[in-house]
Short mmCIF file of C-alpha atoms in Angstrom, two decimals:
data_model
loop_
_atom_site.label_atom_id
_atom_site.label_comp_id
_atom_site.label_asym_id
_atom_site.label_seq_id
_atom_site.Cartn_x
_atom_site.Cartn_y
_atom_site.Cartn_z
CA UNK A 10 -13.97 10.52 16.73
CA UNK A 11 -11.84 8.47 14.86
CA UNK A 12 -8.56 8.43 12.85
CA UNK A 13 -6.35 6.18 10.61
CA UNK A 14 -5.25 3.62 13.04
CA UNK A 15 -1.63 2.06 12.79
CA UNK A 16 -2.92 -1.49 13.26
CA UNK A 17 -6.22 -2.91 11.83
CA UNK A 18 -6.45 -6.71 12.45
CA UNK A 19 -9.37 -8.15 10.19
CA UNK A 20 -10.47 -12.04 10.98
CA UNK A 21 -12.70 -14.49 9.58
CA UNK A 22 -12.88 -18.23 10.00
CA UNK A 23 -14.12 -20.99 7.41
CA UNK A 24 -15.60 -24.90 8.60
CA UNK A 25 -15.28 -27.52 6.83
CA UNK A 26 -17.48 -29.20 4.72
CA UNK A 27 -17.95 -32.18 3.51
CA UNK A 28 -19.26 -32.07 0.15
CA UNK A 29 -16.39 -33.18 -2.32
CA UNK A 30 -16.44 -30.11 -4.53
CA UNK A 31 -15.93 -28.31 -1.34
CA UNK A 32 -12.85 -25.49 -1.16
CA UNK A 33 -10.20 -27.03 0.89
CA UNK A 34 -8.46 -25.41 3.86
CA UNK A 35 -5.20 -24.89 1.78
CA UNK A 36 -7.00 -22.80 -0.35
CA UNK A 37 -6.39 -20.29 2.04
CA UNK A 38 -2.92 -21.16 2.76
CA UNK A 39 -2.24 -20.88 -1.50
CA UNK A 40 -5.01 -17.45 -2.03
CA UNK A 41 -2.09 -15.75 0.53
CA UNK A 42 1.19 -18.27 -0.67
CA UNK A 43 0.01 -19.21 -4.65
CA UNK A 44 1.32 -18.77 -7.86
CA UNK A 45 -1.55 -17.44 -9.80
CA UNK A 46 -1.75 -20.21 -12.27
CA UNK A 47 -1.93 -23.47 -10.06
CA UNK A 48 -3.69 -26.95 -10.57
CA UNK A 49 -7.41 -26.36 -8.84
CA UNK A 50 -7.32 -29.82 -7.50
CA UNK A 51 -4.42 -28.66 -5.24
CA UNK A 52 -6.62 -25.74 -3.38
CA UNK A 53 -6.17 -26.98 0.05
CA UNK A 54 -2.14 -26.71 -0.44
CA UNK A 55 -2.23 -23.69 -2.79
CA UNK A 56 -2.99 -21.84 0.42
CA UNK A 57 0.25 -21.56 1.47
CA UNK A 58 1.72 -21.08 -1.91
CA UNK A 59 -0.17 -17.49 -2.13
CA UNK A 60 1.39 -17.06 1.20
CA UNK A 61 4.92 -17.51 -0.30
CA UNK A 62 4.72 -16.07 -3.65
CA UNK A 63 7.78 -14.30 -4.02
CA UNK A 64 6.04 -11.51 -5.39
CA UNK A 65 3.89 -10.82 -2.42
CA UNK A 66 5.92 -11.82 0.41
CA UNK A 67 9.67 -13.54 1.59
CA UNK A 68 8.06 -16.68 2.89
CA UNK A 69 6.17 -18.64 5.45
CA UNK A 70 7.12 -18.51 8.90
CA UNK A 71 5.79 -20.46 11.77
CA UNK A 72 6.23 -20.28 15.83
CA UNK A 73 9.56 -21.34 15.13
CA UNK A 74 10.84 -20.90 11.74
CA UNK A 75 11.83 -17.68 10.29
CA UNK A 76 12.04 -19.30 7.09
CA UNK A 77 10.57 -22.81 6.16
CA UNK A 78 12.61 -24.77 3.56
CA UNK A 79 10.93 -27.31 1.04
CA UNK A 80 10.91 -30.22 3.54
CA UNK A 81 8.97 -27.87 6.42
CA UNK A 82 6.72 -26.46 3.64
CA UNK A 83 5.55 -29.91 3.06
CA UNK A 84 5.54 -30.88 6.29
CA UNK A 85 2.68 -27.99 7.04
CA UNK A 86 0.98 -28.91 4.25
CA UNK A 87 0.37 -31.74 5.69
CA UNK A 88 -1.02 -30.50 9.02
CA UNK A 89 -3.30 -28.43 7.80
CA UNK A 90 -4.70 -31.16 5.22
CA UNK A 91 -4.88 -33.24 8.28
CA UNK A 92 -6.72 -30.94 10.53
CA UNK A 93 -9.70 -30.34 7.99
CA UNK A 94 -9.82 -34.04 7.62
CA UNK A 95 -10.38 -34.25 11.11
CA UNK A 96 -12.90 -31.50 11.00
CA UNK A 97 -10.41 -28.41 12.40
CA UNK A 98 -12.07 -24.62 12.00
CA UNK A 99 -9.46 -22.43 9.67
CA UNK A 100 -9.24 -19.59 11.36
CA UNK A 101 -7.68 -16.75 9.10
CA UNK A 102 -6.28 -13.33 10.44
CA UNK A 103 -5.19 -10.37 8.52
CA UNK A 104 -3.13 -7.74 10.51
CA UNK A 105 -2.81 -4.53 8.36
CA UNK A 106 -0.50 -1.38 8.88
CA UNK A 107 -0.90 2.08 7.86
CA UNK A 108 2.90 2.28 6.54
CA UNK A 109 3.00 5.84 7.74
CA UNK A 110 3.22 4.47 11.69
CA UNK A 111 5.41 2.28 10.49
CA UNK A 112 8.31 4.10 9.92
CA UNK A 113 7.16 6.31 13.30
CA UNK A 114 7.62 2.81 15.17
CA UNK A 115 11.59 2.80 13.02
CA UNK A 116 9.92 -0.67 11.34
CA UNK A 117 10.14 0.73 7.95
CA UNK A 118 12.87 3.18 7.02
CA UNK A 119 13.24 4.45 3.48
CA UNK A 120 12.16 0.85 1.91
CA UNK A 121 13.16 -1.32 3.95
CA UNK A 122 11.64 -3.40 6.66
CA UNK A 123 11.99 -4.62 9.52
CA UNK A 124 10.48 -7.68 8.93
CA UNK A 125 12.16 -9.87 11.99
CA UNK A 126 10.20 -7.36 13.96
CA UNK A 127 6.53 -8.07 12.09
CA UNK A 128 7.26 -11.70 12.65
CA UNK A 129 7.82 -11.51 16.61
CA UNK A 130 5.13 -9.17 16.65
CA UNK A 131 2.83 -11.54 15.05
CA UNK A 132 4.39 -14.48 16.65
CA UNK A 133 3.22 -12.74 20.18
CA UNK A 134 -0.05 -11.40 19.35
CA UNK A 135 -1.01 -14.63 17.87
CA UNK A 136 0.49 -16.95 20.76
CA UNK A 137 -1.45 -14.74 23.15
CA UNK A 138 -4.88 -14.73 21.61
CA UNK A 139 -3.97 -18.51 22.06
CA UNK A 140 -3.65 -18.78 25.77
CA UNK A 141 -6.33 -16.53 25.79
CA UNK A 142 -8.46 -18.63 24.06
CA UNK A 143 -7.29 -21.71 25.76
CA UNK A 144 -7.05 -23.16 21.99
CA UNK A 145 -3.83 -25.52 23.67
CA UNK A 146 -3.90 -28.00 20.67
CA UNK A 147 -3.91 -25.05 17.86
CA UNK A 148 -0.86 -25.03 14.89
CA UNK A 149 -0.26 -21.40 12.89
CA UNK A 150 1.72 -19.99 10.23
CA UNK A 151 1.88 -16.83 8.60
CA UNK A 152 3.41 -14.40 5.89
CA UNK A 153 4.32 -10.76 5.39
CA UNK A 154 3.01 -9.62 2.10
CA UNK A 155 3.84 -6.08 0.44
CA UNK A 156 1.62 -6.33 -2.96
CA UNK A 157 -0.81 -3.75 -1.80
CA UNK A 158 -0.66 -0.11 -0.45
CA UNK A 159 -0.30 -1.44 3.62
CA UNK A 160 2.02 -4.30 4.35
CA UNK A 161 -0.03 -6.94 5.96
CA UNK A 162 0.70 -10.38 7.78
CA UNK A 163 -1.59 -13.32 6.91
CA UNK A 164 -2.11 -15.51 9.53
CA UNK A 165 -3.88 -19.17 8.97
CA UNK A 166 -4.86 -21.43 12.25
CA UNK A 167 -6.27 -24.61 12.87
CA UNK A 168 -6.41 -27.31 15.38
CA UNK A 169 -4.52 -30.58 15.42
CA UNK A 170 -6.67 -32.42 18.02
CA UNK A 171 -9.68 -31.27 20.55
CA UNK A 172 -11.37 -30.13 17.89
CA UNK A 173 -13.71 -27.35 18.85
CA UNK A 174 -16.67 -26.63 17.08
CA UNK A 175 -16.96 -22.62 17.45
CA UNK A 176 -15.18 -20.94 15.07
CA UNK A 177 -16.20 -17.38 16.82
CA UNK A 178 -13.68 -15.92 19.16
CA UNK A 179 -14.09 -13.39 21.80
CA UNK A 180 -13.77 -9.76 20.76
CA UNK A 181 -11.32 -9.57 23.74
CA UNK A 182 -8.74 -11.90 22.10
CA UNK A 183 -8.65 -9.95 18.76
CA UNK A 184 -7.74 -6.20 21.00
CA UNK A 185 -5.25 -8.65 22.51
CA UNK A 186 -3.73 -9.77 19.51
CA UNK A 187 -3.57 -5.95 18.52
CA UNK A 188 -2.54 -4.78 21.88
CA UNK A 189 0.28 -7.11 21.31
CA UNK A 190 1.04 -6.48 17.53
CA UNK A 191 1.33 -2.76 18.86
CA UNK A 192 3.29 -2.50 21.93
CA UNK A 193 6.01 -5.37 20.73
CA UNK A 194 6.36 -2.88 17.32
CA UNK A 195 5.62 0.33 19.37
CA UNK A 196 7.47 -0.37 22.77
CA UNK A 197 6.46 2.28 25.40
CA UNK A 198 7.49 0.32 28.75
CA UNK A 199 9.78 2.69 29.41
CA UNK A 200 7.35 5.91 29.13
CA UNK A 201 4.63 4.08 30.63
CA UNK A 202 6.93 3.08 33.76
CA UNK A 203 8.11 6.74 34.18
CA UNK A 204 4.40 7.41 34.92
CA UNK A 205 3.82 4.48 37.29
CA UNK A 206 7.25 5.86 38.73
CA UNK A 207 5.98 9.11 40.20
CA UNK A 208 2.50 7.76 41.34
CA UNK A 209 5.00 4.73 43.50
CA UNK A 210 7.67 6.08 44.03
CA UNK A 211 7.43 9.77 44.33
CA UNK A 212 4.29 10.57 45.18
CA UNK A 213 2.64 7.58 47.32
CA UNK A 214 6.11 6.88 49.06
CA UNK A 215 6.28 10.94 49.68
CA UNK A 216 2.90 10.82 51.26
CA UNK A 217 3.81 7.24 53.61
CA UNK A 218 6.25 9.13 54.71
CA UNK A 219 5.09 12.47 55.35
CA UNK A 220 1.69 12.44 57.46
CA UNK A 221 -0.86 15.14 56.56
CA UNK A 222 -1.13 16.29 60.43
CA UNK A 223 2.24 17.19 60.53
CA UNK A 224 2.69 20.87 62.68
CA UNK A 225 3.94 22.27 59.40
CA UNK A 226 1.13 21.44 57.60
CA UNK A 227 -0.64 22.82 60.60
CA UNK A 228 0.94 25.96 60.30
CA UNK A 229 1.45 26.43 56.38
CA UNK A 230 -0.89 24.16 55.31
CA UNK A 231 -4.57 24.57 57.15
CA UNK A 232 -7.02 23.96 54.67
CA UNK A 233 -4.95 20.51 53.99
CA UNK A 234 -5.77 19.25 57.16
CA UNK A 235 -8.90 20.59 57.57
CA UNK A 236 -9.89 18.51 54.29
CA UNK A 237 -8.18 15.51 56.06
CA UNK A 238 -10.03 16.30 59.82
CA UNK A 239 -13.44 16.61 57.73
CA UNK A 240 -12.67 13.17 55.98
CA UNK A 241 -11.60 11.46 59.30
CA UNK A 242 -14.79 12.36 61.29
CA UNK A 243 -17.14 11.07 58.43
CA UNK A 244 -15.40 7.84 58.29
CA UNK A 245 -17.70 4.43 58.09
CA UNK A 246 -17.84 2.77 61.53
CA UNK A 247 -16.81 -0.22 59.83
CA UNK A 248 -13.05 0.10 59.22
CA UNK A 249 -12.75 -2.90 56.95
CA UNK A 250 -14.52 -0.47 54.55
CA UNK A 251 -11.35 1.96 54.75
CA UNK A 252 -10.27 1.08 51.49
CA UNK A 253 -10.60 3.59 48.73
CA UNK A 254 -12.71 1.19 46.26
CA UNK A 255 -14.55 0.00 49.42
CA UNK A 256 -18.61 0.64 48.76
CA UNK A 257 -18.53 2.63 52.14
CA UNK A 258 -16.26 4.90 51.03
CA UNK A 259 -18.08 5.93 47.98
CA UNK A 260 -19.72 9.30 49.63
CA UNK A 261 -15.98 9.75 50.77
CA UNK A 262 -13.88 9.38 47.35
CA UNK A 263 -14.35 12.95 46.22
CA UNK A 264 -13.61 15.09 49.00
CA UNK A 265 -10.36 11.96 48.91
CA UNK A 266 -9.67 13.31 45.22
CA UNK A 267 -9.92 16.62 46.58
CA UNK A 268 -7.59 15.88 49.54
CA UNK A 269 -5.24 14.44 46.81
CA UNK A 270 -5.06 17.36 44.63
CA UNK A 271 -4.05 19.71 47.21
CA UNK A 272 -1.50 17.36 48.73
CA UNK A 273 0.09 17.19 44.92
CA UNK A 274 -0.34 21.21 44.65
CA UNK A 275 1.62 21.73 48.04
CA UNK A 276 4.52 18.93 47.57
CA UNK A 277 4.14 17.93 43.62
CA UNK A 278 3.46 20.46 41.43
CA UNK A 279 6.08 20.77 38.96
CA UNK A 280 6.62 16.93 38.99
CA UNK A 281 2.61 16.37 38.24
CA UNK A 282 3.27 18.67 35.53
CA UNK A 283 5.81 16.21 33.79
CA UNK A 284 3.19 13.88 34.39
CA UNK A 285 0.70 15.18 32.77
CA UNK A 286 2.90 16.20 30.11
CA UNK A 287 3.79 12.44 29.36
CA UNK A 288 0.62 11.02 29.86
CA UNK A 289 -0.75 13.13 27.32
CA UNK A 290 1.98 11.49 25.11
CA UNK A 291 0.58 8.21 25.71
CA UNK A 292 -3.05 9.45 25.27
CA UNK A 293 -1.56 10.54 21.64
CA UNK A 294 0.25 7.23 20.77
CA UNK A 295 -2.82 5.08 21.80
CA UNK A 296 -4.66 7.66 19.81
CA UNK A 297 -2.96 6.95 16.77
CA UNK A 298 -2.02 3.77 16.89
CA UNK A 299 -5.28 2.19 17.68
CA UNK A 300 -7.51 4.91 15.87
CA UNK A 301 -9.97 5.49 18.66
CA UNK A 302 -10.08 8.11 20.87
CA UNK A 303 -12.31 7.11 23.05
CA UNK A 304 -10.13 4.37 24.00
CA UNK A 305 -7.10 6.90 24.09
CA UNK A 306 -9.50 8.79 26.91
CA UNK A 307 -9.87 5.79 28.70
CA UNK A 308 -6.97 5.35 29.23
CA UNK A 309 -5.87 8.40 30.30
CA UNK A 310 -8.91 7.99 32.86
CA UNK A 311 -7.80 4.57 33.84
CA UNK A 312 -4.08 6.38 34.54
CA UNK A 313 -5.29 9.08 36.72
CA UNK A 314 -7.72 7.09 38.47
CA UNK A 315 -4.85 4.80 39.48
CA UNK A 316 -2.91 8.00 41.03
CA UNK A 317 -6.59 8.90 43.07
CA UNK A 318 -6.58 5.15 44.24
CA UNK A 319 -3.21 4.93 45.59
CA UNK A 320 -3.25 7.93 47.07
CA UNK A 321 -6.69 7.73 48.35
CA UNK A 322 -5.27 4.77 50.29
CA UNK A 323 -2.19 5.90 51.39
CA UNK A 324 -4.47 8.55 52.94
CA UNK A 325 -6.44 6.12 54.23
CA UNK A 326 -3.48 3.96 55.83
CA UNK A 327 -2.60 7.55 57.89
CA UNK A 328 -6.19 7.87 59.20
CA UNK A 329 -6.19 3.64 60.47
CA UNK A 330 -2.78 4.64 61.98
CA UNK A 331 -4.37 7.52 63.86
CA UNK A 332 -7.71 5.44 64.90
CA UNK A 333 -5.08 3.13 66.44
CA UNK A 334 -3.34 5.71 68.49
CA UNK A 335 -6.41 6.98 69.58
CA UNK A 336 -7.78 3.42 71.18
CA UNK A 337 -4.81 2.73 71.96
CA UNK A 338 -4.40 6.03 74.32
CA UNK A 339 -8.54 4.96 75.78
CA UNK A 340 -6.96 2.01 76.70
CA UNK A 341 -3.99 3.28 79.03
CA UNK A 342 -6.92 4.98 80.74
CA UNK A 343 -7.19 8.50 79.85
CA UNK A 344 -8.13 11.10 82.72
CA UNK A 345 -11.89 11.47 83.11
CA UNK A 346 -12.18 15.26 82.79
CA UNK A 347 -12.63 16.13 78.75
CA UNK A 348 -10.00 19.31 78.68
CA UNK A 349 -7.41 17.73 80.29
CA UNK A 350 -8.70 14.38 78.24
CA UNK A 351 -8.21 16.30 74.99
CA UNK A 352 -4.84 18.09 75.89
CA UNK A 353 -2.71 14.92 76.75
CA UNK A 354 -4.49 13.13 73.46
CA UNK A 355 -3.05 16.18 71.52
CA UNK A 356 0.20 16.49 73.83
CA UNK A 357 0.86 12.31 73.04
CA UNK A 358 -0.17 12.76 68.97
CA UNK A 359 1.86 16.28 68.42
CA UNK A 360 4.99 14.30 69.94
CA UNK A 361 4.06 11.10 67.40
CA UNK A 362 3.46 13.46 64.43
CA UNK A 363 6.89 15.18 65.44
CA UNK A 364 9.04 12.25 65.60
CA UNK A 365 7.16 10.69 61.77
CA UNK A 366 8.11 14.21 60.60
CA UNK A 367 11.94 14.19 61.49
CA UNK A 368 11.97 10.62 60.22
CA UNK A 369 10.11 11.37 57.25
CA UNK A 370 12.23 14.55 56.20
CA UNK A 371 15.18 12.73 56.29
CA UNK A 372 13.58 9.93 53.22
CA UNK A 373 12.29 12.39 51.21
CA UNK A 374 15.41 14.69 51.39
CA UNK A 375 16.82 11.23 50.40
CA UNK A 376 14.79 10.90 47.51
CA UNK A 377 15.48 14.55 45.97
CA UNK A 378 19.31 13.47 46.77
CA UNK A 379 18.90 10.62 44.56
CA UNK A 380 16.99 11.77 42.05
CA UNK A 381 18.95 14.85 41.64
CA UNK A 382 22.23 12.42 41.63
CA UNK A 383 20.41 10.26 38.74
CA UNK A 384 19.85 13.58 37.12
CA UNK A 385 23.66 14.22 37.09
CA UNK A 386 24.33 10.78 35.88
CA UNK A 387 22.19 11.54 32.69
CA UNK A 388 23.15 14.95 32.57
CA UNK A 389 27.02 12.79 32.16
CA UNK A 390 25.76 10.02 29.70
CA UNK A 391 24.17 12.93 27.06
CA UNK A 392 27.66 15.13 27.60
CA UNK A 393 25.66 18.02 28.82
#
């Protein structure tokens, strides 16, 4: 299922030729900067001038021009006449908006635009396709035109020097250059790190802290360590493969998930509803802005999956911890009779597991301290 996306980017490229009668590189540069009635014999440079009619757009601007005066539009001109000479690709971008996201992203409001905002956009989405593309020797410019129902950036590119001779680039470097277009327009860093917030810093640092064989647990919480005992004894011999994305522990990972969801229904409920709650929002804004859903469910997936993978290993970490006791105890020379072998390995981990606990209590009464004082401080800031 798809929907109206709030970026489209749209790419071609053109080689050159070398018959005379040819259409030159700043034909390109003049179809998106031209006045409509322009001497033929000027098509390479005309390029541009479509790009700057005043009636489409408010100018050229380059990597590091806003605004290019007479002298700089002359001087690009040139660079671009030189690179076809010299046998450069044009490579010609079109990113399109639906004007509706716009003014959901605050670009446009009323009639105006932000255009200082469409240029750094563009400026990073096309200096990253760049890198990505390893195209080091590679000279740009580009225009914001308004003369049709979207508002649109043209972007023209060629190379100076290393010529390449494939004009195709990889459909990985146009979703980065819309990726980037998006999130410098859209920014969600600050959602986005309020969910990596409560899989670090709540939740995995919650569960580093707080062992699953803790006597509580043992006493309120059975069937939590009776998932963890089950997981333990079915362990790979092989403890270099007790890593959650390990190929021995693929048998293991869903009774992990399993283990996971429980541990976040005892200690995290209401918090992994917040969660939820904003990852949906981000599921929605990927949604929209890039159209597809099924890329929207991917990355919800790729969110969650994260949460099962640090906390699989966190889980993980506790059971290595408690392997180590264990050999460490066969090595002090435990008595030979097995009831009085398993008593002082239970008397020795009961009094580890009760010191972790105190220790642990006191962090994560910490944590609700400070999160409850940051809570205040908002509370302060918003006058409630």
């Amino acid at each position: 299922m798809r929907e109206t996306p709030g970026v489209v980017i749209k790419s071609k490229f053109k080689v050159p030729s070398t018959k005379k009668k040819s259409r030159q590189y700043t034909t390109y540069l003049d179809y998106i900067n031209r006045p409509d009635a322009k001497d033929s014999r000027e098509q390479f440079e005309t390029y541009h001038d479509y790009m700057e009619d005043e009636t489409k757009s408010s100018g050229l601007f380059t990597r590091e021009d806003d605004r290019l005066n007479h002298e700089k539009r002359r001087a690009v001109r040139d660079i671009f006449k030189q690179a076809q000479e010299k046998g450069s690709i044009l490579w010609q971008d079109v990113i399109s908006f639906d004007n509706t996201w716009l003014r959901e992203t605050g670009v446009l409001h009323d009639d105006l635009i932000d255009e200082k905002r469409l240029i750094q956009a563009t400026r990073n989405a096309v200096e990253a396709m760049l890198q990505k593309e390893k195209m080091v020797h590679a000279y740009w410019t580009g225009a914001v035109h308004y003369n049709t129902d979207n508002i649109h950036v043209h972007v023209a590119i060629v190379e100076t020097s290393h010529i390449r001779e494939r004009g195709k680039r990889k459909p990985k470097s146009i979703e980065l250059m819309k990726s980037k277009v998006i999130h410098s327009l859209a920014d969600r860093t600050k959602e986005q790190e309020k969910l990596n917030a409560f899989i670090r810093d709540e939740l995995i640092a919650h569960k580093r802290n707080r062992k699953i064989q803790t006597l509580p647990n043992r006493v309120l919480h059975p069937e939590l360590v009776r998932q963890f005992k089950d997981i333990y004894e079915r362990l790979p011999e092989d403890k270099r493969q007790w890593r959650y994305n390990m190929n021995g522990m693929q048998p293991l990972r869903e009774s992990l998930n399993r283990l996971t969801d429980s541990y976040i229904d005892i200690h995290f409920k209401s918090e992994f509803q917040a969660f939820n709650a904003r990852l949906e929002q981000e599921v929605a804004f990927h949604r929209r802005s890039y159209g597809d859903t099924e890329k929207a469910e991917h990355y919800r997936t790729t969110k969650r999956q994260d949460l099962y993978t640090r906390m699989g290993n966190a889980i993980l970490s506790e059971m290595r911890d408690l392997s180590k006791e264990q050999v460490i105890l066969e090595k002090k020379g435990a008595p030979k009779h097995p009831v009085r072998r398993a008593f002082n390995q239970q008397k020795i981990f009961n009094e580890s597991l009760y010191r972790i606990e105190r220790h642990m209590n006191d962090e994560f009464e910490h944590l609700k301290n400070q999160r409850a004082f940051e809570q205040l401080e908002r509370d302060i800031e918003y006058g409630k």
